[in-house]
Amino acid sequence: MVTEAISESRAGGDFWDGVRLSMPVVVASAPFAILFGAIAVDNGFSVLEAFLMSALIYGGASQMVGIELFGQHVAPWLIVLSIFAVNFRHVLYSAGIGRRIAHWPLLQQALGYF
């Protein structure tokens, strides 16, 4: 078996290939990111707080619900419950697709829901 060292030029090329391939997703999500940032600033969040919320809650509707409720000074348990309620639709989605992927291996099923 022959092993090859990855050259720095190819590693850099792989990086830029990844950047190029991810551009459609970046362009599609940019308006939502700008909207979330504007709402966060309007509700008194700092840039760091908005960034952390985006990093920890990766879901557009959940972020919007959370930011609005934080801005209204709602109890934290109610914010968590509200975000859970918004995301409960995914349980219904998985119930609909579950029987179609039941024959897949367990790991593949777990990854398939993403």
Short mmCIF file of C-alpha atoms in Angstrom, two decimals:
data_model
loop_
_atom_site.label_atom_id
_atom_site.label_comp_id
_atom_site.label_asym_id
_atom_site.label_seq_id
_atom_site.Cartn_x
_atom_site.Cartn_y
_atom_site.Cartn_z
CA MET A 1 0.00 0.00 0.00
CA VAL A 2 1.39 3.39 -0.97
CA THR A 3 0.66 6.41 1.18
CA GLU A 4 0.81 9.94 -0.12
CA ALA A 5 1.57 13.04 1.86
CA ILE A 6 -0.99 15.76 1.40
CA SER A 7 0.72 18.73 -0.10
CA GLU A 8 -0.02 22.16 1.32
CA SER A 9 -1.14 23.38 -2.08
CA ARG A 10 -3.74 20.60 -2.37
CA ALA A 11 -4.94 21.14 1.19
CA GLY A 12 -5.46 24.80 0.36
CA GLY A 13 -7.21 23.79 -2.85
CA ASP A 14 -9.55 21.53 -0.88
CA PHE A 15 -10.38 24.44 1.41
CA TRP A 16 -11.29 26.72 -1.49
CA ASP A 17 -13.26 23.91 -3.13
CA GLY A 18 -15.27 23.68 0.09
CA VAL A 19 -15.81 27.44 0.13
CA ARG A 20 -16.96 27.38 -3.49
CA LEU A 21 -19.33 24.46 -2.93
CA SER A 22 -20.88 26.02 0.18
CA MET A 23 -21.71 29.34 -1.48
CA PRO A 24 -25.30 28.40 -2.48
CA VAL A 25 -26.12 27.65 1.17
CA VAL A 26 -24.40 30.83 2.35
CA VAL A 27 -26.28 32.97 -0.17
CA ALA A 28 -29.61 31.34 0.72
CA SER A 29 -29.14 31.76 4.48
CA ALA A 30 -27.66 35.28 4.42
CA PRO A 31 -31.02 37.14 4.42
CA PHE A 32 -32.16 35.16 7.47
CA ALA A 33 -28.87 35.85 9.23
CA ILE A 34 -29.22 39.58 8.56
CA LEU A 35 -32.83 39.52 9.77
CA PHE A 36 -31.87 37.67 12.94
CA GLY A 37 -29.04 40.13 13.61
CA ALA A 38 -31.37 43.09 13.17
CA ILE A 39 -33.98 41.60 15.51
CA ALA A 40 -31.29 40.74 18.07
CA VAL A 41 -29.96 44.32 18.08
CA ASP A 42 -33.51 45.66 18.29
CA ASN A 43 -34.07 43.51 21.40
CA GLY A 44 -30.90 44.80 23.07
CA PHE A 45 -28.59 41.84 22.45
CA SER A 46 -24.87 42.36 21.99
CA VAL A 47 -23.06 40.96 18.97
CA LEU A 48 -21.54 38.25 21.18
CA GLU A 49 -24.93 37.24 22.58
CA ALA A 50 -26.47 37.07 19.10
CA PHE A 51 -23.50 35.04 17.85
CA LEU A 52 -23.79 32.59 20.77
CA MET A 53 -27.50 32.18 20.22
CA SER A 54 -26.89 31.44 16.55
CA ALA A 55 -24.18 28.94 17.45
CA LEU A 56 -26.23 27.15 20.12
CA ILE A 57 -29.68 27.22 18.52
CA TYR A 58 -29.31 26.24 14.89
CA GLY A 59 -32.86 26.67 13.70
CA GLY A 60 -34.33 29.78 12.13
CA ALA A 61 -37.81 29.66 13.65
CA SER A 62 -36.43 28.68 17.05
CA GLN A 63 -33.99 31.57 16.99
CA MET A 64 -36.73 34.05 16.11
CA VAL A 65 -39.02 32.76 18.86
CA GLY A 66 -36.20 32.74 21.40
CA ILE A 67 -34.96 36.23 20.60
CA GLU A 68 -38.44 37.72 20.79
CA LEU A 69 -39.21 36.02 24.10
CA PHE A 70 -35.86 37.03 25.59
CA GLY A 71 -36.64 40.60 24.53
CA GLN A 72 -39.96 40.42 26.38
CA HIS A 73 -38.22 39.18 29.57
CA VAL A 74 -40.17 35.92 29.65
CA ALA A 75 -39.16 33.23 32.17
CA PRO A 76 -36.34 31.00 30.82
CA TRP A 77 -38.34 27.78 31.29
CA LEU A 78 -41.11 29.22 29.13
CA ILE A 79 -38.61 30.18 26.42
CA VAL A 80 -37.21 26.63 26.39
CA LEU A 81 -40.73 25.19 26.27
CA SER A 82 -41.70 27.51 23.42
CA ILE A 83 -38.62 26.57 21.39
CA PHE A 84 -39.39 22.91 22.05
CA ALA A 85 -42.96 23.44 20.82
CA VAL A 86 -41.71 25.09 17.62
CA ASN A 87 -39.36 22.17 16.98
CA PHE A 88 -41.93 19.50 17.84
CA ARG A 89 -42.90 19.46 14.16
CA HIS A 90 -39.72 17.47 13.54
CA VAL A 91 -41.16 14.62 15.61
CA LEU A 92 -44.09 14.53 13.21
CA TYR A 93 -41.73 14.61 10.22
CA SER A 94 -39.76 11.70 11.63
CA ALA A 95 -42.95 9.72 12.26
CA GLY A 96 -43.82 10.13 8.61
CA ILE A 97 -40.43 9.04 7.31
CA GLY A 98 -39.68 6.43 9.99
CA ARG A 99 -41.36 3.52 8.27
CA ARG A 100 -39.53 4.28 5.02
CA ILE A 101 -36.09 4.02 6.62
CA ALA A 102 -36.80 1.32 9.21
CA HIS A 103 -34.67 -1.20 7.28
CA TRP A 104 -31.58 1.06 7.41
CA PRO A 105 -28.83 0.36 9.99
CA LEU A 106 -29.30 2.31 13.24
CA LEU A 107 -26.41 4.72 12.64
CA GLN A 108 -27.65 5.49 9.15
CA GLN A 109 -31.15 6.12 10.53
CA ALA A 110 -29.78 8.54 13.12
CA LEU A 111 -27.82 10.45 10.50
CA GLY A 112 -30.72 10.31 8.06
CA TYR A 113 -32.84 12.56 10.24
CA PHE A 114 -30.41 15.39 9.63
#
